[in-house]
Amino acid sequence: MAEYKAPLRDVRFLLDEVFRAQELWASVPALRATVDPDTAAAILEEAAKITTGVIAPLNRVGDEEGSTWLDGQVSTATGFREAYRTYADGGWNALTGRPEHGGMGMPKLLVSQVEEMLQGACMSFGLAPMLTSGAALLIDAHADDAIKRKYLPNMYAGIWAGTMDMTEPHAGTDLGIIRTKAEPRGDGSYSITGTKIFITWGEHDMAENILHLVLARLPDAPEGTKGISLFLVPKFIVADDGSLAERNTLSCGSLEKKMGIKASPTCVMDYDGAQGWLIGEPHRGLAHMFTMMNYERVAVGVQGVGAGEASYQNAVQYARERLQSRSPRGPQFPNQEADPIIVHPDVRRMLLSMRAYTEGGRAFSSYVALWLDLAKHGADAAQKRKAEDLVALLTPVAKAFLTDKGLETAVMGQQVFGGHGFIRESGQEQLVRDVRITQIYEGTNGVQAMDLMGRKTVANEGRLLKVFEADARAFIEENRGHSVLAEFLEPLAAELQNLNEVTAQLVAQAKEDPAAIGAAANDYTHLFGYVAFAFMWARIAAAALPKVNGSDGFYAGKVAVARFFFRRLLPQTKALTAQLLAGPASLMEPDADLF
């Protein structure tokens, strides 16, 4: 099993040469005052050290031991508490935090690289700071100033952790039917009663306090999603001076026994009149929660990329070492009893596919992060509006397509190992089990696809797509004079045109049959994902091609994988197009009794 190594050079290539992050940050006053080249380089270097040296070694022991529950108390696997304290003491929880409350205010484009290293090293561990960061983001966006001052500094310091508590035994995707109640206590706080399930890191021993963001209904709440409010419910009540007071009346009833991410406790949380405080406006809780959910959805997409990177590192090392048979072109290592399997075409197909999806995914998640930064810090209203449109459009793609390809990449890595990939010692079977959840939590990929197809495309008749298309076509026009890029720019332009035409036909289908949205959603998400990756790989090729000669092979490798993507993977859009244009009839006409 290969030891995970943070992909530091790949990350620097993306930031410095593909997206020219330093130029971007220098052009935005709020970011220019926060981050500089030396700071960014130091953060990446230290992130690589802590993820590789401290967190990655937890991955196997966490899977073997898991978290354990006893009388409502949850204990983490060996080494997790110590590693979390090292992580928190290093200030990593504060990266995206608001400076006035002790955060660093770093741009998401930089932080997303740290998040990928963290998730690639150990997904179970990475979920804890990921959820705390999302909870802090929500509190900063919607809580009053007193709550921000009371809770955010210790969240940024990693002393207190955060969770999101939405799902109930009978209410998953349909949150409009939740039953958790919130009763006014007469002192400005509320009494919260109900049960939540699937609460990641809902109880543990790594932080002094855990702040639960709980969806519940007030007594006068209207039915459905418009009657949900959001409450902050701490494990320990926080006194006015900031110290911890009595234990709140909430508890972890049990831990789920699950397929993967076993070191991350997935809790059943019981609230028995627990004291909580309203966050934001009454009956606007779900809208407020989407601030955190959208952050987490992009972060989950990054988990898919991190798992793909770990799987690729593992598989390529094995492919270089495992001797089996001879190359179809004749012995490549005649002094050995057999050639390493990396000479075989099908193994190369898998390794190149893994690399194309992982590096394309890293570029795409970085692209989304770039627009998240501009949506928050953009220099003018027009730039912010464009960024907000792109974030809305691209978030479901980042969550669904990156995690679909993350699982596919993990499975391919397992396949490279053959029978050894099915054995625990290889580490590949754990990656497959761990990454599988990314297609399910934070809104299943089917729900993400419906969001992309319905709300983000059909509802506005493709307006948001035009914003993305304009950005990609601007890149094409900017580079049209470089003839060596034609092999990437011409098919990219053709794919954009096809996506545009398919979208128009799907909008027309939806006007005739409301089932057309659901019938098209998954395939449309994948079509969009491949076109987005084509845009990313064209940008990578544009940055790498001028530097191929005289390099150490790094840039030549980028161009080679770009060519593989365009020639061997991008043509899948043709099948997806045919599937989409077939319409919903073959899905919806069979009688339910036929299933």
Coordinates of C-alpha atoms in Angstrom, one line a residue, residues 14-588:
L14 CA -3.1 24.8 -11.0
L15 CA -2.9 27.9 -8.8
D16 CA 0.2 29.5 -10.3
E17 CA 0.0 28.6 -14.0
V18 CA -3.6 27.5 -14.9
F19 CA -5.7 29.9 -12.8
R20 CA -2.9 32.5 -12.1
A21 CA -4.3 32.9 -8.6
Q22 CA -1.8 35.6 -7.5
E23 CA -3.0 37.9 -10.3
L24 CA -6.6 37.2 -9.3
W25 CA -6.1 37.9 -5.7
A26 CA -4.1 41.0 -6.4
S27 CA -7.1 42.3 -8.5
V28 CA -9.6 41.9 -5.6
P29 CA -9.0 44.4 -2.8
A30 CA -10.4 42.2 0.0
L31 CA -8.1 39.3 -1.0
R32 CA -5.1 41.4 -1.8
A33 CA -5.1 42.5 1.8
T34 CA -5.3 38.9 3.0
V35 CA -3.1 36.6 1.0
D36 CA 0.3 37.0 -0.7
P37 CA 2.5 34.6 -2.6
D38 CA 4.7 33.8 0.5
T39 CA 1.6 33.2 2.7
A40 CA 0.0 30.9 0.1
A41 CA 3.1 28.9 -0.4
A42 CA 3.7 28.5 3.3
I43 CA 0.1 27.3 3.8
L44 CA 0.4 24.7 1.1
E45 CA 3.7 23.4 2.3
E46 CA 2.5 23.1 5.9
A47 CA -0.8 21.5 4.8
A48 CA 1.2 18.9 2.8
K49 CA 3.3 18.1 5.9
I50 CA 0.4 17.7 8.4
T51 CA -1.8 15.7 6.0
T52 CA 0.9 13.4 4.9
G53 CA 2.7 13.0 8.2
V54 CA 0.0 13.3 10.9
I55 CA -3.4 12.6 9.3
A56 CA -2.8 10.0 6.6
P57 CA -1.4 7.4 9.1
L58 CA -4.8 7.5 10.8
N59 CA -6.7 6.2 7.8
R60 CA -6.1 2.5 8.3
V61 CA -6.4 2.5 12.1
G62 CA -9.5 4.5 11.9
D63 CA -11.1 2.0 9.6
E64 CA -10.0 -1.0 11.7
E65 CA -11.1 0.5 15.1
G66 CA -13.9 2.9 14.2
S67 CA -15.5 5.1 16.7
T68 CA -17.2 3.4 19.7
W69 CA -20.3 4.3 21.7
L70 CA -20.8 3.5 25.4
D71 CA -23.7 5.0 27.5
G72 CA -24.1 8.0 25.2
Q73 CA -20.3 8.8 25.0
V74 CA -18.4 8.4 21.8
S75 CA -14.7 7.6 21.8
T76 CA -12.6 8.1 18.6
A77 CA -10.0 5.7 17.2
T78 CA -6.4 5.7 18.4
G79 CA -4.6 8.8 17.5
F80 CA -7.6 10.9 16.4
R81 CA -7.8 13.2 19.5
E82 CA -4.0 13.9 19.3
A83 CA -4.1 14.6 15.6
Y84 CA -7.1 16.8 15.9
R85 CA -5.4 18.9 18.6
T86 CA -2.3 19.2 16.4
Y87 CA -4.5 20.2 13.5
A88 CA -6.4 22.8 15.6
D89 CA -3.3 24.2 17.2
G90 CA -1.9 24.8 13.8
G91 CA -4.8 27.1 13.1
W92 CA -6.2 25.0 10.2
N93 CA -9.8 25.4 11.4
A94 CA -9.4 29.2 11.0
L95 CA -8.4 29.3 7.4
T96 CA -11.7 30.6 6.0
G97 CA -12.9 32.3 9.2
R98 CA -13.7 36.0 9.5
P99 CA -10.6 37.8 10.8
E100 CA -12.6 39.9 13.4
H101 CA -13.4 36.7 15.2
G102 CA -10.0 35.1 14.9
G103 CA -10.1 33.7 11.4
M104 CA -7.6 34.1 8.6
G105 CA -9.9 35.0 5.8
M106 CA -8.1 33.0 3.2
P107 CA -9.6 32.6 -0.3
K108 CA -11.6 29.5 -1.1
L109 CA -9.4 28.8 -4.1
L110 CA -6.4 28.3 -1.8
V111 CA -8.4 26.6 1.0
S112 CA -9.9 24.0 -1.4
Q113 CA -6.4 22.7 -2.1
V114 CA -5.9 22.1 1.6
E115 CA -9.3 20.5 1.9
E116 CA -8.4 18.0 -0.9
M117 CA -5.2 17.1 0.9
L118 CA -7.1 16.5 4.1
Q119 CA -9.8 14.4 2.5
G120 CA -7.3 12.4 0.5
A121 CA -5.3 11.6 3.6
C122 CA -8.2 10.4 5.7
M123 CA -11.8 11.1 4.8
S124 CA -13.2 10.1 8.2
F125 CA -11.0 12.7 10.0
G126 CA -11.5 15.3 7.3
L127 CA -15.3 15.4 7.9
A128 CA -14.9 16.9 11.4
P129 CA -13.2 20.1 10.4
M130 CA -15.2 20.3 7.2
L131 CA -18.5 20.3 9.2
T132 CA -17.1 22.8 11.7
S133 CA -16.1 25.2 8.9
G134 CA -19.5 24.9 7.3
A135 CA -21.3 25.5 10.6
A136 CA -19.1 28.6 11.3
L137 CA -19.9 29.9 7.8
L138 CA -23.6 29.6 8.5
I139 CA -23.4 31.3 11.9
D140 CA -21.3 34.1 10.4
A141 CA -23.9 34.6 7.6
H142 CA -27.1 34.4 9.6
A143 CA -26.6 34.7 13.4
D144 CA -26.7 38.0 15.3
D145 CA -23.5 39.6 16.5
A146 CA -23.8 38.4 20.0
I147 CA -23.9 34.7 18.9
K148 CA -21.0 35.3 16.5
R149 CA -18.9 36.8 19.3
K150 CA -19.8 34.0 21.6
Y151 CA -19.2 31.0 19.4
L152 CA -17.0 31.7 16.4
P153 CA -13.6 32.3 18.0
N154 CA -13.6 28.9 19.7
M155 CA -14.9 27.2 16.5
Y156 CA -12.0 28.8 14.5
A157 CA -9.6 27.7 17.2
G158 CA -10.9 24.1 17.0
I159 CA -11.8 24.1 20.6
W160 CA -15.5 23.7 19.7
A161 CA -16.9 21.7 16.8
G162 CA -20.0 22.1 14.7
T163 CA -22.6 19.8 13.1
M164 CA -25.7 20.0 10.9
D165 CA -28.8 18.2 12.2
M166 CA -31.5 17.9 9.5
T167 CA -32.5 14.3 8.8
E168 CA -35.1 12.4 10.8
P169 CA -36.1 8.7 10.6
H170 CA -39.1 9.5 8.4
A171 CA -37.7 12.7 6.7
G172 CA -34.6 12.6 4.5
T173 CA -34.8 14.5 1.2
D174 CA -38.3 15.7 2.1
L175 CA -37.5 17.9 5.0
G176 CA -40.9 19.5 4.8
I177 CA -42.2 16.7 7.0
I178 CA -39.8 17.0 9.9
R179 CA -41.4 16.7 13.4
T180 CA -38.7 18.2 15.8
K181 CA -40.3 20.9 17.8
A182 CA -39.1 24.2 19.2
E183 CA -41.0 25.8 22.1
P184 CA -40.3 29.3 23.4
R185 CA -38.8 29.3 26.9
G186 CA -39.7 32.9 27.7
D187 CA -36.1 34.0 28.0
G188 CA -35.2 34.4 24.3
S189 CA -34.2 30.7 23.9
Y190 CA -36.2 27.7 22.9
S191 CA -36.8 24.2 24.0
I192 CA -35.9 21.6 21.3
T193 CA -37.5 18.2 21.3
G194 CA -37.1 15.5 18.6
T195 CA -34.7 12.9 17.1
K196 CA -32.2 13.4 14.3
I197 CA -30.4 10.6 12.5
F198 CA -27.2 10.4 10.3
I199 CA -25.5 13.2 12.2
T200 CA -21.9 13.1 11.2
W201 CA -19.5 13.8 14.2
G202 CA -22.6 14.5 16.3
E203 CA -20.9 13.3 19.4
H204 CA -17.2 12.7 20.0
D205 CA -14.2 13.3 22.3
M206 CA -12.1 15.6 20.1
A207 CA -13.6 19.0 21.1
E208 CA -14.7 20.5 24.4
N209 CA -18.1 21.5 23.0
I210 CA -20.2 20.5 20.0
L211 CA -22.6 23.1 18.5
H212 CA -25.5 21.5 16.7
L213 CA -27.4 23.4 14.0
V214 CA -30.9 21.9 14.3
L215 CA -33.9 22.3 12.0
A216 CA -37.2 22.4 14.0
R217 CA -40.7 23.8 13.9
L218 CA -42.1 26.6 16.0
P219 CA -45.6 26.2 17.4
D220 CA -47.1 28.6 14.7
A221 CA -45.1 27.1 11.8
P222 CA -46.8 26.7 8.5
E223 CA -46.6 23.2 6.9
G224 CA -43.9 22.2 4.6
T225 CA -40.4 23.6 4.1
K226 CA -41.7 27.2 4.7
G227 CA -42.3 26.3 8.3
I228 CA -38.8 25.2 9.3
S229 CA -36.6 27.3 11.6
L230 CA -32.9 26.9 12.5
F231 CA -31.5 26.7 16.1
L232 CA -28.1 26.5 17.6
V233 CA -28.1 23.8 20.3
P234 CA -24.8 23.4 22.2
K235 CA -23.8 20.2 23.9
F236 CA -22.8 22.3 26.9
I237 CA -24.5 25.6 27.6
V238 CA -22.1 28.5 27.2
A239 CA -22.2 31.1 30.1
D240 CA -22.1 34.8 29.4
D241 CA -18.4 34.9 30.2
G242 CA -17.7 32.2 27.5
S243 CA -17.1 29.4 29.9
L244 CA -18.9 26.0 29.7
A245 CA -21.8 25.6 32.1
E246 CA -24.2 22.6 32.5
R247 CA -24.6 19.8 30.0
N248 CA -27.6 20.4 27.7
T249 CA -30.4 17.8 27.5
L250 CA -29.3 16.2 24.3
S251 CA -27.6 12.9 23.8
C252 CA -26.3 10.4 21.3
G253 CA -28.6 7.4 21.4
S254 CA -26.4 5.1 19.2
L255 CA -23.9 5.0 16.3
E256 CA -24.8 3.7 12.9
K257 CA -22.9 0.6 11.7
K258 CA -22.0 1.4 8.2
M259 CA -20.1 0.5 5.0
G260 CA -17.3 3.1 5.2
I261 CA -15.9 6.1 6.9
K262 CA -16.0 4.0 10.1
A263 CA -13.8 6.3 12.1
S264 CA -16.4 9.1 11.6
P265 CA -19.2 8.6 14.2
T266 CA -22.6 8.8 12.5
C267 CA -25.0 9.5 15.3
V268 CA -28.6 9.2 16.3
M269 CA -29.2 12.4 18.3
D270 CA -32.0 12.8 20.8
Y271 CA -33.2 16.2 22.0
D272 CA -35.2 16.2 25.2
G273 CA -36.2 19.8 25.7
A274 CA -32.6 20.9 24.9
Q275 CA -32.0 24.7 25.1
G276 CA -31.3 26.3 21.8
W277 CA -31.2 29.7 20.2
L278 CA -32.8 30.9 17.0
I279 CA -30.4 31.5 14.1
G280 CA -31.7 34.0 11.5
E281 CA -35.4 34.6 10.8
P282 CA -38.2 32.3 12.0
H283 CA -39.5 29.9 9.3
R284 CA -36.4 30.6 7.2
G285 CA -34.3 27.8 8.6
L286 CA -34.0 25.7 5.5
A287 CA -32.9 28.7 3.4
H288 CA -30.3 29.6 6.1
M289 CA -29.1 26.0 6.2
F290 CA -28.4 26.0 2.5
T291 CA -25.5 28.4 3.2
M292 CA -23.9 25.5 5.0
M293 CA -25.2 22.8 2.7
N294 CA -23.9 24.4 -0.5
Y295 CA -20.5 24.8 1.1
E296 CA -20.6 21.2 2.1
R297 CA -21.7 20.0 -1.3
V298 CA -18.6 21.5 -3.0
A299 CA -16.5 20.1 -0.1
V300 CA -18.0 16.7 -0.7
G301 CA -17.1 17.0 -4.4
V302 CA -13.5 17.7 -3.2
Q303 CA -13.7 14.5 -1.1
G304 CA -14.3 12.6 -4.4
V305 CA -11.2 14.2 -5.9
G306 CA -9.2 13.4 -2.7
A307 CA -10.2 9.7 -2.8
G308 CA -9.4 9.5 -6.5
E309 CA -5.9 10.9 -5.9
A310 CA -5.2 8.4 -3.1
S311 CA -6.5 5.6 -5.3
Y312 CA -4.3 6.7 -8.2
Q313 CA -1.2 7.0 -6.1
N314 CA -1.8 3.5 -4.7
A315 CA -2.5 2.0 -8.1
V316 CA 0.3 3.5 -10.1
Q317 CA 2.9 2.4 -7.5
Y318 CA 1.5 -1.2 -7.7
A319 CA 1.4 -1.1 -11.5
R320 CA 5.1 -0.2 -11.6
E321 CA 6.1 -3.0 -9.2
R322 CA 3.7 -5.9 -10.0
L323 CA 5.3 -8.3 -12.6
Q324 CA 2.9 -10.2 -14.8
S325 CA 3.3 -11.4 -18.4
R326 CA 4.9 -9.5 -21.2
S327 CA 4.0 -6.4 -23.1
P328 CA 2.0 -7.0 -26.4
R329 CA 4.9 -5.1 -28.1
G330 CA 7.5 -7.5 -26.8
P331 CA 9.4 -7.7 -23.5
Q332 CA 10.1 -4.3 -22.1
F333 CA 12.3 -5.6 -19.2
P334 CA 14.0 -8.7 -20.7
N335 CA 16.2 -9.1 -17.6
Q336 CA 13.1 -9.7 -15.4
E337 CA 10.9 -12.8 -15.4
A338 CA 8.0 -10.6 -16.5
D339 CA 7.1 -7.0 -17.3
P340 CA 5.4 -4.7 -14.8
I341 CA 1.7 -4.5 -15.5
I342 CA 2.0 -0.8 -16.3
V343 CA 3.1 -1.9 -19.8
H344 CA -0.3 -3.5 -20.5
P345 CA -2.9 -1.4 -22.5
D346 CA -5.8 -2.1 -20.2
V347 CA -3.9 -1.1 -17.1
R348 CA -2.8 2.1 -18.9
R349 CA -6.4 2.8 -19.8
M350 CA -7.4 2.6 -16.2
L351 CA -4.5 4.6 -14.9
L352 CA -4.9 7.4 -17.5
S353 CA -8.7 7.5 -16.8
M354 CA -8.0 7.8 -13.1
R355 CA -5.6 10.6 -13.6
A356 CA -7.8 12.4 -16.1
Y357 CA -10.8 12.3 -13.8
T358 CA -8.8 13.3 -10.7
E359 CA -6.8 16.1 -12.2
G360 CA -9.8 17.3 -14.1
G361 CA -11.8 17.2 -10.9
R362 CA -9.2 19.1 -9.0
A363 CA -9.2 21.8 -11.7
F364 CA -13.0 22.0 -11.8
S365 CA -13.4 22.2 -8.0
S366 CA -10.8 25.0 -8.1
Y367 CA -12.7 26.7 -10.8
V368 CA -15.9 26.6 -8.6
A369 CA -13.8 27.9 -5.6
L370 CA -12.6 30.8 -7.7
W371 CA -16.2 31.9 -8.4
L372 CA -17.1 31.4 -4.7
D373 CA -14.4 33.9 -3.9
L374 CA -15.6 36.4 -6.4
A375 CA -19.2 35.9 -5.3
K376 CA -18.1 37.0 -1.8
H377 CA -15.4 39.5 -2.6
G378 CA -16.0 40.6 -6.2
A379 CA -14.9 44.1 -7.1
D380 CA -18.3 45.2 -8.5
A381 CA -21.9 44.2 -8.7
A382 CA -21.6 42.8 -12.2
Q383 CA -18.7 40.5 -11.3
K384 CA -20.5 39.4 -8.1
R385 CA -23.7 38.6 -10.1
K386 CA -21.8 36.5 -12.6
A387 CA -20.0 34.7 -9.8
E388 CA -23.3 34.0 -8.0
D389 CA -24.9 32.6 -11.2
L390 CA -21.9 30.3 -11.8
V391 CA -21.8 29.1 -8.2
A392 CA -25.5 28.3 -8.4
L393 CA -25.1 26.4 -11.7
L394 CA -21.9 24.6 -10.9
T395 CA -22.4 23.5 -7.3
P396 CA -24.6 20.5 -8.1
V397 CA -22.2 19.5 -10.8
A398 CA -19.3 19.7 -8.4
K399 CA -21.1 17.5 -5.9
A400 CA -22.5 14.9 -8.2
F401 CA -20.1 14.5 -11.1
L402 CA -16.9 14.7 -8.9
T403 CA -18.2 12.1 -6.5
D404 CA -19.5 9.8 -9.3
K405 CA -16.1 10.0 -10.9
G406 CA -14.4 9.6 -7.4
L407 CA -16.1 6.3 -6.9
E408 CA -15.3 5.2 -10.5
T409 CA -11.7 6.1 -10.0
A410 CA -11.5 4.3 -6.7
V411 CA -13.0 1.1 -8.3
M412 CA -10.5 1.4 -11.2
G413 CA -7.7 1.6 -8.7
Q414 CA -9.0 -1.5 -7.0
Q415 CA -9.2 -3.2 -10.4
V416 CA -5.5 -2.4 -11.2
F417 CA -4.6 -4.6 -8.1
G418 CA -6.7 -7.5 -9.4
G419 CA -7.4 -9.9 -6.6
H420 CA -5.1 -8.0 -4.2
G421 CA -7.4 -5.0 -4.6
F422 CA -10.1 -7.0 -2.8
I423 CA -7.8 -7.7 0.2
R424 CA -7.7 -5.2 3.0
E425 CA -3.9 -4.9 2.9
S426 CA -4.0 -3.0 -0.4
G427 CA -6.0 -0.2 1.0
Q428 CA -8.1 0.0 -2.2
E429 CA -11.2 -1.7 -0.8
Q430 CA -11.4 0.9 2.0
L431 CA -11.2 3.7 -0.5
V432 CA -14.1 2.2 -2.4
R433 CA -16.2 1.8 0.8
D434 CA -15.3 5.3 2.1
V435 CA -16.0 7.3 -1.1
R436 CA -19.3 5.6 -1.7
I437 CA -21.1 7.8 0.8
T438 CA -20.1 10.9 -1.1
Q439 CA -22.8 10.1 -3.7
I440 CA -25.4 9.9 -1.0
Y441 CA -24.9 12.5 1.8
E442 CA -25.4 16.3 1.5
G443 CA -28.2 15.6 -1.0
T444 CA -28.0 12.4 -3.1
N445 CA -26.5 12.8 -6.6
G446 CA -30.0 12.2 -8.0
V447 CA -31.3 15.2 -6.1
Q448 CA -28.3 17.2 -7.3
A449 CA -29.0 16.3 -10.9
M450 CA -32.6 17.3 -10.5
D451 CA -31.5 20.6 -9.1
L452 CA -29.2 21.2 -12.0
M453 CA -31.8 20.1 -14.6
G454 CA -34.8 21.7 -13.0
R455 CA -34.1 24.8 -11.0
K456 CA -30.7 25.7 -12.5
T457 CA -31.5 25.0 -16.2
V458 CA -35.2 24.5 -17.2
A459 CA -36.6 27.1 -14.8
N460 CA -34.6 29.8 -16.4
E461 CA -34.5 28.3 -19.9
G462 CA -30.8 27.8 -19.9
R463 CA -29.8 31.4 -18.8
L464 CA -27.2 30.2 -16.3
L465 CA -25.7 27.9 -18.9
K466 CA -25.1 30.9 -21.1
V467 CA -23.0 32.4 -18.4
F468 CA -20.8 29.3 -18.2
E469 CA -20.6 29.0 -22.0
A470 CA -19.6 32.7 -22.3
D471 CA -16.7 32.1 -19.9
A472 CA -15.5 29.0 -21.9
R473 CA -15.9 30.7 -25.2
A474 CA -13.9 33.7 -24.0
F475 CA -11.0 31.3 -23.2
I476 CA -11.3 29.8 -26.7
E477 CA -11.2 33.3 -28.3
E478 CA -8.3 34.3 -26.2
N479 CA -6.2 31.3 -27.3
R480 CA -7.5 30.9 -30.9
G481 CA -4.2 32.3 -32.3
H482 CA -2.2 29.4 -30.9
S483 CA -2.4 26.7 -33.5
V484 CA -1.0 24.0 -31.2
L485 CA -4.1 24.3 -29.1
A486 CA -6.5 23.6 -31.9
E487 CA -6.7 19.9 -31.0
F488 CA -8.3 21.0 -27.7
L489 CA -10.1 24.3 -28.6
E490 CA -12.1 22.9 -31.6
P491 CA -13.6 19.9 -29.8
L492 CA -14.3 22.1 -26.8
A493 CA -16.2 24.6 -29.0
A494 CA -18.2 21.8 -30.6
E495 CA -19.1 20.3 -27.2
L496 CA -20.3 23.7 -26.0
Q497 CA -22.5 24.0 -29.0
N498 CA -23.9 20.5 -28.5
L499 CA -24.6 21.2 -24.8
N500 CA -26.4 24.3 -25.8
E501 CA -28.6 22.5 -28.4
V502 CA -29.3 19.6 -26.1
T503 CA -30.3 22.0 -23.3
A504 CA -32.7 23.8 -25.6
Q505 CA -34.4 20.5 -26.6
L506 CA -34.7 19.4 -23.0
V507 CA -36.3 22.7 -22.0
A508 CA -38.8 22.1 -24.8
Q509 CA -39.4 18.5 -23.6
A510 CA -40.1 19.7 -20.1
K511 CA -42.8 22.0 -21.3
E512 CA -44.6 19.0 -22.8
D513 CA -44.0 16.5 -20.0
P514 CA -43.0 17.3 -16.4
A515 CA -41.3 13.9 -16.1
A516 CA -38.8 15.0 -18.7
I517 CA -36.7 16.8 -16.0
G518 CA -36.2 13.8 -13.8
A519 CA -35.7 11.5 -16.9
A520 CA -32.9 13.7 -18.2
A521 CA -31.3 14.8 -14.9
N522 CA -28.6 12.2 -14.4
D523 CA -27.4 12.0 -18.0
Y524 CA -27.5 15.8 -18.3
T525 CA -25.3 16.2 -15.2
H526 CA -22.8 13.8 -16.8
L527 CA -22.9 15.6 -20.1
F528 CA -22.3 18.9 -18.4
G529 CA -19.5 17.4 -16.3
Y530 CA -17.6 16.1 -19.4
V531 CA -17.9 19.4 -21.1
A532 CA -16.7 21.2 -18.0
F533 CA -13.8 18.8 -17.7
A534 CA -13.0 19.5 -21.4
F535 CA -12.8 23.2 -20.5
M536 CA -10.5 22.4 -17.6
W537 CA -8.2 20.2 -19.6
A538 CA -8.0 22.7 -22.4
R539 CA -6.9 25.3 -19.8
I540 CA -4.4 22.8 -18.4
A541 CA -3.0 22.1 -21.9
A542 CA -2.7 25.8 -22.6
A543 CA -0.6 26.3 -19.5
A544 CA 1.5 23.2 -20.1
L545 CA 2.2 23.1 -23.8
P546 CA 4.7 26.1 -23.9
K547 CA 6.8 24.5 -21.2
V548 CA 7.0 20.9 -22.5
N549 CA 10.5 21.2 -24.1
G550 CA 13.3 21.1 -21.6
S551 CA 11.1 20.2 -18.6
D552 CA 11.4 17.2 -16.4
G553 CA 8.4 15.5 -18.0
F554 CA 5.8 17.2 -15.7
Y555 CA 4.3 19.4 -18.4
A556 CA 4.5 16.7 -21.1
G557 CA 2.5 14.5 -18.7
K558 CA -0.2 17.1 -18.5
V559 CA -0.5 17.4 -22.2
A560 CA -0.5 13.6 -22.6
V561 CA -3.4 13.2 -20.2
A562 CA -5.2 16.1 -21.8
R563 CA -5.0 14.3 -25.2
F564 CA -6.2 11.1 -23.6
F565 CA -9.2 12.8 -22.1
F566 CA -10.2 14.5 -25.4
R567 CA -9.7 11.3 -27.5
R568 CA -10.8 8.5 -25.2
L569 CA -13.2 10.0 -22.5
L570 CA -14.9 13.0 -24.0
P571 CA -16.5 11.0 -26.8
Q572 CA -18.9 9.6 -24.1
T573 CA -20.9 12.8 -24.7
K574 CA -22.2 11.3 -27.9
A575 CA -23.9 8.5 -26.1
L576 CA -25.2 10.8 -23.4
T577 CA -26.6 13.1 -26.1
A578 CA -28.5 10.2 -27.7
Q579 CA -29.9 9.1 -24.3
L580 CA -31.0 12.6 -23.5
L581 CA -32.8 13.2 -26.8
A582 CA -34.6 9.9 -26.5
G583 CA -37.0 11.6 -24.0
P584 CA -38.8 10.2 -21.0
A585 CA -41.2 7.8 -22.7
S586 CA -39.2 4.6 -22.3
L587 CA -38.8 5.4 -18.6
M588 CA -42.3 6.4 -17.8

